[in-house]
Coordinates of C-alpha atoms in Angstrom, one line a residue:
X1 CA 42.5 -31.1 -26.2
X2 CA 40.9 -30.9 -22.8
X3 CA 37.1 -31.1 -22.2
X4 CA 37.6 -27.4 -20.7
X5 CA 38.4 -26.1 -23.9
X6 CA 35.6 -27.5 -25.8
X7 CA 32.9 -25.7 -23.5
X8 CA 31.0 -23.3 -25.0
X9 CA 30.5 -20.2 -23.4
X10 CA 26.7 -18.9 -23.2
X11 CA 26.5 -15.2 -23.7
X12 CA 23.5 -13.3 -22.1
X13 CA 21.4 -11.1 -24.3
X14 CA 22.3 -8.3 -21.4
X15 CA 25.5 -6.8 -20.5
X16 CA 27.5 -8.4 -17.8
X17 CA 26.9 -8.8 -14.3
X18 CA 29.5 -5.8 -13.4
X19 CA 27.8 -3.0 -15.7
X20 CA 24.3 -3.7 -14.8
X21 CA 25.0 -4.0 -11.2
X22 CA 26.5 -0.8 -11.7
X23 CA 23.7 0.9 -13.3
X24 CA 21.4 -0.7 -11.0
X25 CA 23.5 0.8 -7.7
X26 CA 23.4 4.4 -9.7
X27 CA 19.7 4.2 -10.2
X28 CA 18.8 3.3 -6.7
X29 CA 21.1 5.6 -5.2
X30 CA 20.1 8.6 -7.4
X31 CA 16.2 7.9 -6.7
X32 CA 15.9 6.3 -3.2
X33 CA 19.1 6.7 -1.0
X34 CA 20.4 10.2 -1.6
X35 CA 16.9 11.7 -1.3
X36 CA 16.2 9.8 1.8
X37 CA 19.9 10.5 3.0
X38 CA 19.1 14.5 2.5
X39 CA 15.9 14.1 4.9
X40 CA 17.7 12.3 7.5
X41 CA 20.8 14.9 7.4
X42 CA 18.5 17.7 7.4
X43 CA 16.3 16.8 10.3
X44 CA 19.6 15.7 12.1
X45 CA 21.2 19.0 11.6
X46 CA 18.6 21.0 14.1
X47 CA 19.3 19.4 17.3
X48 CA 17.6 16.7 19.3
X49 CA 15.7 19.2 21.5
X50 CA 14.2 21.1 18.8
X51 CA 13.4 17.8 16.8
X52 CA 11.5 16.4 19.6
X53 CA 9.4 19.7 20.1
X54 CA 8.5 19.5 16.7
X55 CA 7.5 16.0 16.2
X56 CA 5.4 15.8 19.4
X57 CA 3.2 18.9 18.9
X58 CA -0.1 18.1 19.8
X59 CA -1.4 19.0 16.5
X60 CA 1.1 16.8 14.8
X61 CA 0.4 13.8 17.1
X62 CA -3.2 14.1 16.1
X63 CA -2.4 13.9 12.4
X64 CA -0.2 10.7 13.2
X65 CA -3.2 9.0 14.7
X66 CA -5.3 9.7 11.6
X67 CA -2.7 9.4 8.8
X68 CA -1.5 5.8 10.7
X69 CA -5.0 4.7 11.7
X70 CA -6.8 5.7 8.5
X71 CA -4.1 4.0 6.6
X72 CA -4.2 0.6 8.5
X73 CA -8.0 0.6 8.4
X74 CA -8.2 1.2 4.6
X75 CA -5.4 -1.1 3.8
X76 CA -7.4 -4.1 6.0
X77 CA -10.6 -3.2 4.2
X78 CA -8.5 -3.7 0.9
X79 CA -7.1 -7.1 2.2
X80 CA -10.7 -8.6 2.5
X81 CA -12.3 -6.8 -0.5
X82 CA -9.3 -7.0 -2.5
X83 CA -9.2 -10.8 -2.3
X84 CA -12.8 -11.0 -3.0
X85 CA -12.4 -9.0 -6.4
X86 CA -9.4 -11.3 -7.2
X87 CA -11.2 -14.4 -6.2
X88 CA -14.1 -13.2 -8.5
X89 CA -12.0 -12.3 -11.7
X90 CA -10.2 -15.7 -11.4
X91 CA -12.8 -18.3 -10.7
X92 CA -15.8 -17.0 -12.6
X93 CA -16.7 -16.1 -16.1
X94 CA -19.1 -13.4 -16.8
X95 CA -20.0 -10.8 -19.4
X96 CA -18.2 -7.4 -18.7
X97 CA -15.0 -9.2 -16.9
X98 CA -12.6 -7.7 -18.9
X99 CA -14.1 -4.4 -18.5
X100 CA -14.0 -4.8 -14.5
X101 CA -10.5 -6.4 -14.6
X102 CA -9.6 -3.1 -16.3
X103 CA -11.2 -0.7 -13.7
X104 CA -9.0 -2.3 -11.2
X105 CA -6.4 -0.3 -12.4
X106 CA -8.2 3.2 -12.5
X107 CA -6.5 4.1 -9.0
X108 CA -3.0 3.5 -10.8
X109 CA -4.2 5.8 -13.6
X110 CA -6.3 8.4 -12.2
X111 CA -4.4 11.6 -11.1
X112 CA -5.1 11.7 -7.1
X113 CA -6.7 15.3 -7.3
X114 CA -8.9 14.3 -9.7
X115 CA -10.1 11.2 -7.7
X116 CA -9.9 13.5 -4.5
X117 CA -12.4 16.1 -5.8
X118 CA -14.6 13.2 -7.4
X119 CA -14.8 11.3 -4.0
X120 CA -15.3 14.8 -2.2
X121 CA -18.1 15.4 -4.7
X122 CA -19.9 12.1 -4.1
X123 CA -19.5 11.8 -0.1
X124 CA -20.1 15.7 0.7
X125 CA -23.6 16.0 2.5
X126 CA -25.3 17.0 -0.8
X127 CA -23.8 14.4 -2.8
X128 CA -25.1 11.3 -4.3
X129 CA -23.9 9.0 -1.4
X130 CA -23.3 11.7 1.2
X131 CA -26.8 12.9 1.4
X132 CA -27.9 9.0 1.9
X133 CA -25.1 8.8 4.7
X134 CA -26.4 12.0 6.2
X135 CA -30.0 10.8 6.6
X136 CA -28.2 8.1 8.6
X137 CA -26.4 10.3 10.8
X138 CA -23.0 9.4 9.2
X139 CA -20.7 12.3 7.6
X140 CA -18.8 11.0 4.7
X141 CA -16.8 13.9 3.3
X142 CA -14.9 16.1 5.7
X143 CA -14.7 13.5 8.2
X144 CA -12.0 10.9 9.3
X145 CA -14.1 8.5 7.2
X146 CA -13.7 10.5 4.2
X147 CA -10.0 9.8 4.7
X148 CA -10.5 6.2 5.1
X149 CA -12.6 6.3 1.9
X150 CA -10.0 8.1 -0.1
X151 CA -7.3 5.8 0.8
X152 CA -9.1 2.3 0.4
X153 CA -9.9 3.8 -3.4
X154 CA -6.2 4.5 -3.9
X155 CA -5.0 1.0 -2.6
X156 CA -7.2 -1.5 -4.0
X157 CA -5.0 -2.3 -6.7
X158 CA -2.2 -3.3 -4.7
X159 CA -4.2 -6.3 -3.1
X160 CA -6.0 -7.6 -6.4
X161 CA -2.9 -7.6 -8.5
X162 CA -0.6 -9.2 -6.0
X163 CA -3.1 -12.0 -5.2
X164 CA -4.6 -12.5 -8.7
X165 CA -1.6 -14.5 -10.0
X166 CA -1.2 -16.8 -7.1
X167 CA -4.8 -17.6 -7.5
X168 CA -4.4 -18.4 -11.1
X169 CA -1.6 -20.9 -10.5
X170 CA -3.4 -22.7 -7.9
X171 CA -4.3 -26.3 -8.9
X172 CA -7.9 -26.9 -8.5
X173 CA -7.2 -30.7 -8.3
X174 CA -6.0 -30.1 -4.7
X175 CA -9.1 -28.5 -3.9
X176 CA -11.4 -31.2 -5.4
X177 CA -9.4 -33.7 -3.7
X178 CA -9.9 -32.4 -0.3
X179 CA -13.6 -32.0 -1.2
X180 CA -13.8 -35.6 -2.2
X181 CA -12.0 -36.4 1.4
X182 CA -14.9 -34.8 3.3
X183 CA -13.4 -31.1 3.6
X184 CA -16.3 -28.6 3.7
X185 CA -15.7 -25.4 1.6
X186 CA -14.5 -23.3 4.7
X187 CA -12.1 -26.0 5.4
X188 CA -10.9 -26.0 2.1
X189 CA -10.3 -22.4 2.1
X190 CA -8.7 -22.0 5.3
X191 CA -6.4 -25.0 5.1
X192 CA -5.4 -25.3 1.5
X193 CA -6.2 -22.0 -0.3
X194 CA -5.5 -19.3 2.2
X195 CA -1.8 -20.6 3.4
X196 CA -0.9 -20.4 -0.3
X197 CA -2.2 -17.0 -1.1
X198 CA -1.4 -15.6 2.3
X199 CA 2.2 -14.1 1.5
X200 CA 0.8 -12.4 -1.5
X201 CA -2.1 -11.0 0.3
X202 CA 0.2 -9.8 3.0
X203 CA 2.4 -8.1 0.4
X204 CA -0.7 -6.4 -0.9
X205 CA -1.7 -5.5 2.4
X206 CA 2.0 -3.9 3.1
X207 CA 1.8 -2.0 -0.4
X208 CA -1.6 -0.6 0.1
X209 CA -0.7 0.7 3.6
X210 CA 2.8 2.1 2.5
X211 CA 1.0 4.0 -0.3
X212 CA -2.1 4.8 1.7
X213 CA 0.6 6.5 4.3
X214 CA 2.1 8.9 1.8
X215 CA -1.0 9.8 0.3
X216 CA -1.9 13.4 -0.1
X217 CA -3.8 14.6 -3.5
X218 CA -6.8 12.4 -2.9
X219 CA -7.0 13.3 0.6
X220 CA -6.5 16.5 0.8
X221 CA -9.9 17.7 -0.3
X222 CA -12.3 14.8 1.1
X223 CA -10.7 15.4 4.7
X224 CA -11.7 18.8 5.0
X225 CA -8.2 19.6 6.7
X226 CA -9.5 20.8 10.1
X227 CA -6.8 21.0 12.9
X228 CA -6.8 18.3 15.3
X229 CA -9.7 16.4 13.7
X230 CA -8.9 15.7 10.0
X231 CA -5.2 16.9 9.1
X232 CA -3.2 14.3 7.7
X233 CA 0.6 14.1 8.0
X234 CA 1.6 14.9 4.6
X235 CA -0.5 17.9 4.7
X236 CA 1.5 19.4 7.7
X237 CA 4.6 18.7 5.9
X238 CA 3.2 20.5 2.8
X239 CA 2.2 23.4 5.3
X240 CA 5.9 23.7 6.8
X241 CA 7.5 23.7 2.9
X242 CA 4.9 26.5 2.0
X243 CA 6.4 28.5 5.1
X244 CA 9.9 27.6 4.1
X245 CA 10.4 25.6 7.4
X246 CA 12.5 22.8 5.5
X247 CA 14.0 21.7 8.8
X248 CA 10.3 21.0 10.5
X249 CA 9.1 19.5 7.4
X250 CA 12.4 17.2 7.4
X251 CA 11.8 16.3 11.0
X252 CA 8.1 15.2 10.3
X253 CA 9.1 13.2 7.2
X254 CA 11.9 11.6 9.1
X255 CA 9.4 10.4 11.7
X256 CA 7.0 8.9 8.8
X257 CA 10.0 7.3 7.4
X258 CA 11.4 5.9 10.4
X259 CA 7.9 4.1 11.3
X260 CA 7.2 3.2 7.8
X261 CA 10.5 1.2 7.7
X262 CA 9.6 -0.3 11.0
X263 CA 6.1 -1.6 9.9
X264 CA 7.3 -3.1 6.3
X265 CA 10.1 -4.9 8.2
X266 CA 7.8 -6.6 10.5
X267 CA 5.4 -7.1 7.5
X268 CA 8.6 -8.6 5.4
X269 CA 9.3 -10.6 8.5
X270 CA 6.0 -12.0 8.5
X271 CA 6.0 -13.1 5.0
X272 CA 9.4 -14.8 5.5
X273 CA 8.1 -16.7 8.5
X274 CA 5.1 -17.7 6.4
X275 CA 7.0 -18.7 3.2
X276 CA 9.5 -20.6 5.6
X277 CA 6.5 -22.7 7.2
X278 CA 5.0 -23.6 4.2
X279 CA 8.2 -24.5 2.5

């Protein structure tokens, strides 16, 4: 009897590769590929000249600048302060730590419309925070600043939840060894800790940016929706749909989709380069 015949086959608790792969492709196809391809096909059907006229309208260009600019600023703010929040939650013990840890997920659970109304109430000129900003000559709600505030609110959990597990797995003995060799706190952070958490930080930044780019519910109230000033691109897509202009809405959505793919590709390329650099 050969050894091959004595080999015991190990069965997985899940069905075989063919069946699970088939379900995976079906699921992704129904939820992702088919809806996205519908946008591309609808936009392609209106002709290049009309498409270009729609997507380069001055009102739409102003909304691009606000949507992409505010999303970039909000994701950058979350990258800095999300790292700080994750650091505090991982490295320190204090009363109420679990409550604060749970509050980080609140933007995930809170309906975006509720978040928008709440932020608008707080940052309006007569609101709790907005009234103090008004004394300094700063307009919170109904301004681009209000859009940044709303997008920062909804993007915070992405950075914290990506960085937190990586910080928990870092070996403190390496930091202690660096300190014993004369490295300062800043050197230890920039040369030992930051390279380890940078891929997770970049992923959190990308997720926060992508989430902010498509946000509608929490922004539509606090922005004030003033044409050429505080209108976001998703609002103009919604306006086209309300006017039954499906081709125009698809053209705008195709532009957002294209730019989002490029930005996410660049960020993933940076992640791959960073991971390869540090082995």
